[in-house]
PDB file of C-alpha atoms in Angstrom:
ATOM      1  CA  UNK A   1      22.144 -43.725  80.643  1.00 50.00           C
ATOM      2  CA  UNK A   2      20.046 -40.916  78.679  1.00 60.00           C
ATOM      3  CA  UNK A   3      21.848 -37.538  80.034  1.00 85.00           C
ATOM      4  CA  UNK A   4      23.157 -36.869  76.812  1.00 94.00           C
ATOM      5  CA  UNK A   5      20.809 -38.256  73.682  1.00 96.00           C
ATOM      6  CA  UNK A   6      21.636 -36.936  70.756  1.00 97.00           C
ATOM      7  CA  UNK A   7      24.788 -34.751  69.670  1.00 97.00           C
ATOM      8  CA  UNK A   8      25.771 -33.060  65.751  1.00 97.00           C
ATOM      9  CA  UNK A   9      28.278 -30.416  65.155  1.00 97.00           C
ATOM     10  CA  UNK A  10      26.225 -27.580  66.219  1.00 98.00           C
ATOM     11  CA  UNK A  11      23.871 -28.832  68.885  1.00 98.00           C
ATOM     12  CA  UNK A  12      23.428 -31.510  71.949  1.00 98.00           C
ATOM     13  CA  UNK A  13      20.296 -32.756  73.383  1.00 98.00           C
ATOM     14  CA  UNK A  14      20.108 -33.672  77.062  1.00 98.00           C
ATOM     15  CA  UNK A  15      17.685 -35.750  79.092  1.00 98.00           C
ATOM     16  CA  UNK A  16      16.144 -33.079  82.021  1.00 97.00           C
ATOM     17  CA  UNK A  17      14.990 -35.581  84.920  1.00 96.00           C
ATOM     18  CA  UNK A  18      11.292 -35.007  85.985  1.00 97.00           C
ATOM     19  CA  UNK A  19       8.217 -36.217  86.595  1.00 97.00           C
ATOM     20  CA  UNK A  20       7.796 -34.572  82.989  1.00 98.00           C
ATOM     21  CA  UNK A  21       9.378 -35.697  79.866  1.00 98.00           C
ATOM     22  CA  UNK A  22      11.883 -33.427  79.441  1.00 98.00           C
ATOM     23  CA  UNK A  23      14.857 -32.644  76.942  1.00 98.00           C
ATOM     24  CA  UNK A  24      17.331 -29.614  76.688  1.00 98.00           C
ATOM     25  CA  UNK A  25      18.747 -28.583  73.380  1.00 98.00           C
ATOM     26  CA  UNK A  26      21.845 -26.776  73.747  1.00 98.00           C
ATOM     27  CA  UNK A  27      24.210 -24.746  71.165  1.00 98.00           C
ATOM     28  CA  UNK A  28      27.917 -25.857  71.272  1.00 98.00           C
ATOM     29  CA  UNK A  29      29.221 -22.487  70.123  1.00 98.00           C
ATOM     30  CA  UNK A  30      29.867 -20.239  73.421  1.00 98.00           C
ATOM     31  CA  UNK A  31      26.720 -17.764  72.801  1.00 98.00           C
ATOM     32  CA  UNK A  32      24.782 -15.877  75.290  1.00 98.00           C
ATOM     33  CA  UNK A  33      21.935 -14.846  73.114  1.00 98.00           C
ATOM     34  CA  UNK A  34      20.069 -16.356  70.662  1.00 98.00           C
ATOM     35  CA  UNK A  35      19.973 -13.637  67.871  1.00 98.00           C
ATOM     36  CA  UNK A  36      23.977 -14.284  68.445  1.00 98.00           C
ATOM     37  CA  UNK A  37      23.528 -17.585  67.042  1.00 98.00           C
ATOM     38  CA  UNK A  38      24.436 -17.869  63.477  1.00 98.00           C
ATOM     39  CA  UNK A  39      21.744 -18.785  60.733  1.00 97.00           C
ATOM     40  CA  UNK A  40      23.149 -22.364  60.340  1.00 98.00           C
ATOM     41  CA  UNK A  41      22.716 -23.217  63.972  1.00 98.00           C
ATOM     42  CA  UNK A  42      19.494 -21.170  64.480  1.00 98.00           C
ATOM     43  CA  UNK A  43      18.078 -23.437  61.365  1.00 98.00           C
ATOM     44  CA  UNK A  44      19.320 -26.687  63.475  1.00 98.00           C
ATOM     45  CA  UNK A  45      18.048 -25.688  66.483  1.00 98.00           C
ATOM     46  CA  UNK A  46      14.589 -24.982  65.463  1.00 98.00           C
ATOM     47  CA  UNK A  47      14.220 -28.191  63.336  1.00 98.00           C
ATOM     48  CA  UNK A  48      15.587 -30.044  66.294  1.00 98.00           C
ATOM     49  CA  UNK A  49      13.102 -28.106  68.372  1.00 98.00           C
ATOM     50  CA  UNK A  50      10.315 -29.012  65.973  1.00 98.00           C
ATOM     51  CA  UNK A  51      11.376 -32.757  65.933  1.00 98.00           C
ATOM     52  CA  UNK A  52      11.218 -33.383  69.534  1.00 98.00           C
ATOM     53  CA  UNK A  53       7.993 -31.434  69.691  1.00 98.00           C
ATOM     54  CA  UNK A  54       6.598 -33.722  67.238  1.00 98.00           C
ATOM     55  CA  UNK A  55       7.581 -36.949  68.810  1.00 98.00           C
ATOM     56  CA  UNK A  56       6.552 -35.775  72.300  1.00 98.00           C
ATOM     57  CA  UNK A  57       2.972 -34.980  71.218  1.00 98.00           C
ATOM     58  CA  UNK A  58       2.882 -38.225  69.162  1.00 98.00           C
ATOM     59  CA  UNK A  59       4.140 -40.566  71.776  1.00 98.00           C
ATOM     60  CA  UNK A  60       2.216 -39.178  74.922  1.00 98.00           C
ATOM     61  CA  UNK A  61      -0.791 -36.914  73.424  1.00 98.00           C
ATOM     62  CA  UNK A  62       0.064 -34.512  76.267  1.00 98.00           C
ATOM     63  CA  UNK A  63      -2.038 -31.592  77.236  1.00 98.00           C
ATOM     64  CA  UNK A  64       0.778 -28.897  75.923  1.00 98.00           C
ATOM     65  CA  UNK A  65       4.162 -28.615  74.933  1.00 98.00           C
ATOM     66  CA  UNK A  66       5.952 -25.843  76.736  1.00 98.00           C
ATOM     67  CA  UNK A  67       9.140 -24.152  75.574  1.00 98.00           C
ATOM     68  CA  UNK A  68      11.595 -22.162  77.318  1.00 98.00           C
ATOM     69  CA  UNK A  69      15.504 -20.558  76.809  1.00 98.00           C
ATOM     70  CA  UNK A  70      16.131 -18.471  80.169  1.00 98.00           C
ATOM     71  CA  UNK A  71      20.232 -18.976  80.720  1.00 97.00           C
ATOM     72  CA  UNK A  72      19.879 -16.703  83.671  1.00 97.00           C
ATOM     73  CA  UNK A  73      22.246 -19.375  86.116  1.00 95.00           C
ATOM     74  CA  UNK A  74      23.531 -20.622  82.444  1.00 91.00           C
ATOM     75  CA  UNK A  75      24.378 -17.966  79.902  1.00 94.00           C
ATOM     76  CA  UNK A  76      24.489 -20.297  77.024  1.00 97.00           C
ATOM     77  CA  UNK A  77      21.823 -20.452  74.354  1.00 98.00           C
ATOM     78  CA  UNK A  78      19.854 -23.633  74.750  1.00 98.00           C
ATOM     79  CA  UNK A  79      15.924 -24.369  75.334  1.00 98.00           C
ATOM     80  CA  UNK A  80      13.945 -26.372  77.305  1.00 98.00           C
ATOM     81  CA  UNK A  81      11.151 -28.519  75.923  1.00 98.00           C
ATOM     82  CA  UNK A  82       8.420 -30.302  78.138  1.00 98.00           C
ATOM     83  CA  UNK A  83       5.387 -32.518  77.688  1.00 98.00           C
ATOM     84  CA  UNK A  84       2.616 -31.128  80.374  1.00 98.00           C
ATOM     85  CA  UNK A  85      -0.380 -32.982  81.637  1.00 98.00           C
ATOM     86  CA  UNK A  86      -3.258 -31.857  83.726  1.00 98.00           C
ATOM     87  CA  UNK A  87      -2.345 -34.297  86.470  1.00 98.00           C
ATOM     88  CA  UNK A  88       1.498 -33.274  86.697  1.00 98.00           C
ATOM     89  CA  UNK A  89       2.688 -31.056  89.914  1.00 98.00           C
ATOM     90  CA  UNK A  90       2.592 -27.852  88.159  1.00 98.00           C
ATOM     91  CA  UNK A  91      -0.060 -27.663  85.501  1.00 98.00           C
ATOM     92  CA  UNK A  92      -1.274 -25.355  84.340  1.00 97.00           C
ATOM     93  CA  UNK A  93       1.875 -23.147  85.893  1.00 97.00           C
ATOM     94  CA  UNK A  94       5.174 -23.540  84.145  1.00 97.00           C
ATOM     95  CA  UNK A  95       7.355 -26.212  85.628  1.00 97.00           C
ATOM     96  CA  UNK A  96       9.119 -23.242  87.510  1.00 96.00           C
ATOM     97  CA  UNK A  97       5.843 -21.684  88.870  1.00 94.00           C
ATOM     98  CA  UNK A  98       3.826 -23.166  91.826  1.00 94.00           C
ATOM     99  CA  UNK A  99       3.326 -26.296  92.393  1.00 96.00           C
ATOM    100  CA  UNK A 100      -0.238 -27.578  92.224  1.00 97.00           C
ATOM    101  CA  UNK A 101      -0.821 -30.818  93.560  1.00 97.00           C
ATOM    102  CA  UNK A 102       1.840 -33.716  94.118  1.00 96.00           C
ATOM    103  CA  UNK A 103       2.158 -37.426  92.741  1.00 91.00           C
ATOM    104  CA  UNK A 104      -0.667 -37.728  90.491  1.00 96.00           C
ATOM    105  CA  UNK A 105       1.478 -38.279  87.317  1.00 97.00           C
ATOM    106  CA  UNK A 106       3.541 -41.406  86.881  1.00 96.00           C
ATOM    107  CA  UNK A 107       4.326 -41.786  83.421  1.00 98.00           C
ATOM    108  CA  UNK A 108       6.080 -45.508  83.043  1.00 97.00           C
ATOM    109  CA  UNK A 109       7.192 -44.967  79.899  1.00 97.00           C
ATOM    110  CA  UNK A 110       9.843 -42.462  79.841  1.00 97.00           C
ATOM    111  CA  UNK A 111      12.695 -44.452  79.331  1.00 96.00           C
ATOM    112  CA  UNK A 112      11.125 -46.110  76.372  1.00 97.00           C
ATOM    113  CA  UNK A 113      10.114 -42.578  75.034  1.00 98.00           C
ATOM    114  CA  UNK A 114      13.676 -41.495  75.251  1.00 97.00           C
ATOM    115  CA  UNK A 115      14.874 -44.462  73.696  1.00 97.00           C
ATOM    116  CA  UNK A 116      12.820 -43.835  70.713  1.00 97.00           C
ATOM    117  CA  UNK A 117      13.903 -40.226  70.733  1.00 97.00           C
ATOM    118  CA  UNK A 118      17.458 -40.903  70.589  1.00 97.00           C
ATOM    119  CA  UNK A 119      17.125 -43.397  67.963  1.00 96.00           C
ATOM    120  CA  UNK A 120      14.897 -41.052  65.908  1.00 97.00           C
ATOM    121  CA  UNK A 121      17.349 -38.064  66.179  1.00 97.00           C
ATOM    122  CA  UNK A 122      20.275 -40.270  65.483  1.00 95.00           C
ATOM    123  CA  UNK A 123      18.565 -41.759  62.552  1.00 93.00           C
ATOM    124  CA  UNK A 124      18.136 -38.189  61.312  1.00 68.00           C
ATOM    125  CA  UNK A 125      14.901 -38.535  59.697  1.00 55.00           C
TER     126      UNK A 125
ATOM    127  CA  UNK B   1      -1.741   2.933  74.081  1.00 49.00           C
ATOM    128  CA  UNK B   2       0.893   0.347  73.372  1.00 60.00           C
ATOM    129  CA  UNK B   3      -1.267  -2.660  73.717  1.00 84.00           C
ATOM    130  CA  UNK B   4      -0.773  -3.941  70.259  1.00 94.00           C
ATOM    131  CA  UNK B   5       2.782  -2.794  68.824  1.00 96.00           C
ATOM    132  CA  UNK B   6       2.716  -4.551  65.540  1.00 97.00           C
ATOM    133  CA  UNK B   7       0.852  -6.917  63.302  1.00 97.00           C
ATOM    134  CA  UNK B   8       1.003  -8.624  60.112  1.00 97.00           C
ATOM    135  CA  UNK B   9      -1.168 -11.515  58.703  1.00 97.00           C
ATOM    136  CA  UNK B  10       0.782 -14.128  60.084  1.00 98.00           C
ATOM    137  CA  UNK B  11       1.258 -12.662  63.704  1.00 98.00           C
ATOM    138  CA  UNK B  12       0.683  -9.790  66.101  1.00 98.00           C
ATOM    139  CA  UNK B  13       3.177  -8.034  68.898  1.00 98.00           C
ATOM    140  CA  UNK B  14       1.519  -6.898  72.319  1.00 98.00           C
ATOM    141  CA  UNK B  15       3.026  -5.951  75.513  1.00 98.00           C
ATOM    142  CA  UNK B  16       3.107  -7.576  78.509  1.00 97.00           C
ATOM    143  CA  UNK B  17       2.690  -4.929  81.346  1.00 96.00           C
ATOM    144  CA  UNK B  18       5.692  -5.492  83.849  1.00 97.00           C
ATOM    145  CA  UNK B  19       8.560  -4.261  85.460  1.00 97.00           C
ATOM    146  CA  UNK B  20      10.777  -5.681  83.089  1.00 98.00           C
ATOM    147  CA  UNK B  21      10.279  -4.956  79.005  1.00 98.00           C
ATOM    148  CA  UNK B  22       8.164  -7.971  77.865  1.00 98.00           C
ATOM    149  CA  UNK B  23       6.530  -8.515  74.721  1.00 98.00           C
ATOM    150  CA  UNK B  24       4.483 -11.373  73.399  1.00 98.00           C
ATOM    151  CA  UNK B  25       4.504 -12.667  69.530  1.00 98.00           C
ATOM    152  CA  UNK B  26       0.645 -14.440  68.691  1.00 98.00           C
ATOM    153  CA  UNK B  27       0.212 -16.681  65.984  1.00 98.00           C
ATOM    154  CA  UNK B  28      -2.748 -15.677  64.527  1.00 98.00           C
ATOM    155  CA  UNK B  29      -3.892 -18.695  62.678  1.00 98.00           C
ATOM    156  CA  UNK B  30      -5.647 -20.689  65.540  1.00 98.00           C
ATOM    157  CA  UNK B  31      -2.829 -23.324  66.193  1.00 98.00           C
ATOM    158  CA  UNK B  32      -2.279 -24.882  69.520  1.00 98.00           C
ATOM    159  CA  UNK B  33       1.654 -26.283  69.171  1.00 98.00           C
ATOM    160  CA  UNK B  34       4.475 -24.516  67.336  1.00 98.00           C
ATOM    161  CA  UNK B  35       5.004 -27.615  65.342  1.00 98.00           C
ATOM    162  CA  UNK B  36       2.066 -27.401  63.875  1.00 98.00           C
ATOM    163  CA  UNK B  37       2.428 -24.003  62.579  1.00 98.00           C
ATOM    164  CA  UNK B  38       3.149 -23.839  58.433  1.00 98.00           C
ATOM    165  CA  UNK B  39       6.381 -22.946  57.690  1.00 97.00           C
ATOM    166  CA  UNK B  40       6.034 -19.444  57.025  1.00 98.00           C
ATOM    167  CA  UNK B  41       4.518 -18.717  60.090  1.00 98.00           C
ATOM    168  CA  UNK B  42       7.076 -20.104  61.847  1.00 98.00           C
ATOM    169  CA  UNK B  43       9.340 -18.576  59.772  1.00 98.00           C
ATOM    170  CA  UNK B  44       8.233 -15.361  60.422  1.00 98.00           C
ATOM    171  CA  UNK B  45       7.616 -15.891  63.884  1.00 98.00           C
ATOM    172  CA  UNK B  46      11.266 -16.936  64.461  1.00 98.00           C
ATOM    173  CA  UNK B  47      11.790 -13.487  62.456  1.00 98.00           C
ATOM    174  CA  UNK B  48       9.981 -11.336  64.631  1.00 98.00           C
ATOM    175  CA  UNK B  49      11.730 -13.019  67.664  1.00 98.00           C
ATOM    176  CA  UNK B  50      14.837 -12.145  66.519  1.00 98.00           C
ATOM    177  CA  UNK B  51      14.238  -8.337  65.606  1.00 98.00           C
ATOM    178  CA  UNK B  52      12.659  -8.020  69.100  1.00 98.00           C
ATOM    179  CA  UNK B  53      15.441  -9.497  71.135  1.00 98.00           C
ATOM    180  CA  UNK B  54      18.187  -7.300  69.250  1.00 98.00           C
ATOM    181  CA  UNK B  55      16.288  -4.302  69.902  1.00 98.00           C
ATOM    182  CA  UNK B  56      16.136  -5.279  73.593  1.00 98.00           C
ATOM    183  CA  UNK B  57      19.482  -5.966  73.862  1.00 98.00           C
ATOM    184  CA  UNK B  58      20.773  -2.910  71.891  1.00 98.00           C
ATOM    185  CA  UNK B  59      18.638  -0.151  74.044  1.00 98.00           C
ATOM    186  CA  UNK B  60      18.534  -2.139  77.243  1.00 98.00           C
ATOM    187  CA  UNK B  61      21.784  -4.046  77.406  1.00 98.00           C
ATOM    188  CA  UNK B  62      19.893  -6.282  79.856  1.00 98.00           C
ATOM    189  CA  UNK B  63      21.724  -9.114  81.833  1.00 98.00           C
ATOM    190  CA  UNK B  64      19.885 -11.942  79.796  1.00 98.00           C
ATOM    191  CA  UNK B  65      17.190 -12.180  77.357  1.00 98.00           C
ATOM    192  CA  UNK B  66      14.275 -14.945  78.240  1.00 98.00           C
ATOM    193  CA  UNK B  67      12.580 -16.250  75.890  1.00 98.00           C
ATOM    194  CA  UNK B  68       8.926 -18.829  77.092  1.00 98.00           C
ATOM    195  CA  UNK B  69       5.869 -20.330  74.993  1.00 98.00           C
ATOM    196  CA  UNK B  70       3.991 -22.091  77.171  1.00 98.00           C
ATOM    197  CA  UNK B  71      -0.141 -21.538  76.376  1.00 97.00           C
ATOM    198  CA  UNK B  72      -1.338 -23.684  79.337  1.00 97.00           C
ATOM    199  CA  UNK B  73      -3.979 -21.086  80.091  1.00 95.00           C
ATOM    200  CA  UNK B  74      -4.334 -19.811  76.301  1.00 91.00           C
ATOM    201  CA  UNK B  75      -3.462 -23.031  73.994  1.00 94.00           C
ATOM    202  CA  UNK B  76      -2.585 -20.624  71.199  1.00 97.00           C
ATOM    203  CA  UNK B  77       0.825 -20.854  69.804  1.00 98.00           C
ATOM    204  CA  UNK B  78       2.503 -17.444  71.666  1.00 98.00           C
ATOM    205  CA  UNK B  79       6.045 -16.317  72.565  1.00 98.00           C
ATOM    206  CA  UNK B  80       7.079 -14.240  75.289  1.00 98.00           C
ATOM    207  CA  UNK B  81      10.363 -12.144  75.371  1.00 98.00           C
ATOM    208  CA  UNK B  82      11.639 -10.520  78.345  1.00 98.00           C
ATOM    209  CA  UNK B  83      14.712  -8.589  78.991  1.00 98.00           C
ATOM    210  CA  UNK B  84      16.108  -9.559  82.448  1.00 98.00           C
ATOM    211  CA  UNK B  85      18.457  -7.608  84.767  1.00 98.00           C
ATOM    212  CA  UNK B  86      20.460  -8.749  87.978  1.00 98.00           C
ATOM    213  CA  UNK B  87      18.201  -6.108  89.965  1.00 98.00           C
ATOM    214  CA  UNK B  88      14.344  -7.325  88.932  1.00 98.00           C
ATOM    215  CA  UNK B  89      12.241  -8.882  91.319  1.00 98.00           C
ATOM    216  CA  UNK B  90      12.671 -12.637  90.239  1.00 98.00           C
ATOM    217  CA  UNK B  91      16.089 -12.630  88.837  1.00 98.00           C
ATOM    218  CA  UNK B  92      17.688 -15.283  88.127  1.00 97.00           C
ATOM    219  CA  UNK B  93      14.769 -16.975  88.651  1.00 97.00           C
ATOM    220  CA  UNK B  94      12.099 -16.974  85.720  1.00 97.00           C
ATOM    221  CA  UNK B  95       9.638 -14.177  85.502  1.00 97.00           C
ATOM    222  CA  UNK B  96       7.161 -17.019  86.805  1.00 96.00           C
ATOM    223  CA  UNK B  97       9.710 -18.123  89.943  1.00 94.00           C
ATOM    224  CA  UNK B  98      10.109 -16.801  93.442  1.00 94.00           C
ATOM    225  CA  UNK B  99      10.003 -13.411  93.993  1.00 96.00           C
ATOM    226  CA  UNK B 100      13.835 -12.630  95.250  1.00 97.00           C
ATOM    227  CA  UNK B 101      13.668  -8.876  96.033  1.00 97.00           C
ATOM    228  CA  UNK B 102      10.975  -5.858  95.855  1.00 96.00           C
ATOM    229  CA  UNK B 103      11.332  -2.836  93.630  1.00 91.00           C
ATOM    230  CA  UNK B 104      14.885  -2.501  93.239  1.00 96.00           C
ATOM    231  CA  UNK B 105      14.654  -2.257  89.241  1.00 97.00           C
ATOM    232  CA  UNK B 106      13.007   0.803  87.792  1.00 96.00           C
ATOM    233  CA  UNK B 107      13.467   1.247  84.536  1.00 97.00           C
ATOM    234  CA  UNK B 108      11.854   4.694  83.132  1.00 97.00           C
ATOM    235  CA  UNK B 109      12.263   4.230  79.263  1.00 97.00           C
ATOM    236  CA  UNK B 110       9.908   1.421  78.992  1.00 97.00           C
ATOM    237  CA  UNK B 111       7.444   3.868  76.978  1.00 96.00           C
ATOM    238  CA  UNK B 112      10.376   4.902  74.672  1.00 97.00           C
ATOM    239  CA  UNK B 113      11.473   1.517  73.839  1.00 98.00           C
ATOM    240  CA  UNK B 114       8.249   0.096  72.435  1.00 97.00           C
ATOM    241  CA  UNK B 115       7.672   3.198  70.889  1.00 97.00           C
ATOM    242  CA  UNK B 116      10.694   2.496  69.001  1.00 97.00           C
ATOM    243  CA  UNK B 117      10.403  -0.661  68.625  1.00 97.00           C
ATOM    244  CA  UNK B 118       6.800  -0.316  67.070  1.00 97.00           C
ATOM    245  CA  UNK B 119       8.492   1.834  64.827  1.00 96.00           C
ATOM    246  CA  UNK B 120      11.004  -0.465  63.848  1.00 97.00           C
ATOM    247  CA  UNK B 121       8.193  -3.184  63.357  1.00 97.00           C
ATOM    248  CA  UNK B 122       6.635  -1.516  61.441  1.00 95.00           C
ATOM    249  CA  UNK B 123       9.285  -0.053  59.158  1.00 93.00           C
ATOM    250  CA  UNK B 124      10.194  -3.541  58.037  1.00 68.00           C
ATOM    251  CA  UNK B 125      13.791  -2.771  58.133  1.00 55.00           C
TER     252      UNK B 125
END
């Protein structure tokens, strides 16, 4: 139900199913690398990244926000934004790193957050 | 000799010793999360990221550029920019992921690139 949280003319935002709060921002125009995006798209991307990060921090008070843009499997410009916690399975390693523990973090308010984020992005505050 | 490639009043750029071209941009003002950076710092960070990405693409014609900002070990805003190649040890996994092969990529022009990048950033084109 939360697959696509938001979209506008330049980008869309999707939920990545995970133990941690994790969303992805995809640029709509076919673009392989960030520096090839037009100025308007880059500005919208950074603005959306900023909005999502602030919402994650405000809602979860996470240990750290993690941001990444790889695209090795899917070469279309997109950013991952994750809220990380000391007790999540991979912390302090990146979510792509070596697992450190198992099942200590059990967030029960992920859906509530995605609902809130969806409303916030849609209201275009 | 290439440890710190460049600095201005807001940020500095360092080389990360690696098999792949890899530099890091650190914000100077003590700041834990990207969204807490002031507008001027964010603009300079994005501009520098863009410049470095373009230089990496122009020089190496890599398979993909990878960008990441974690800070779990060092909670000060910084971005990693890496040029990735099909034959590097981790491709298509992130550089923090599972090793896929060993020693197939041997770039002999890393120092030449860092020299060029240093000159480019310093000339403030």
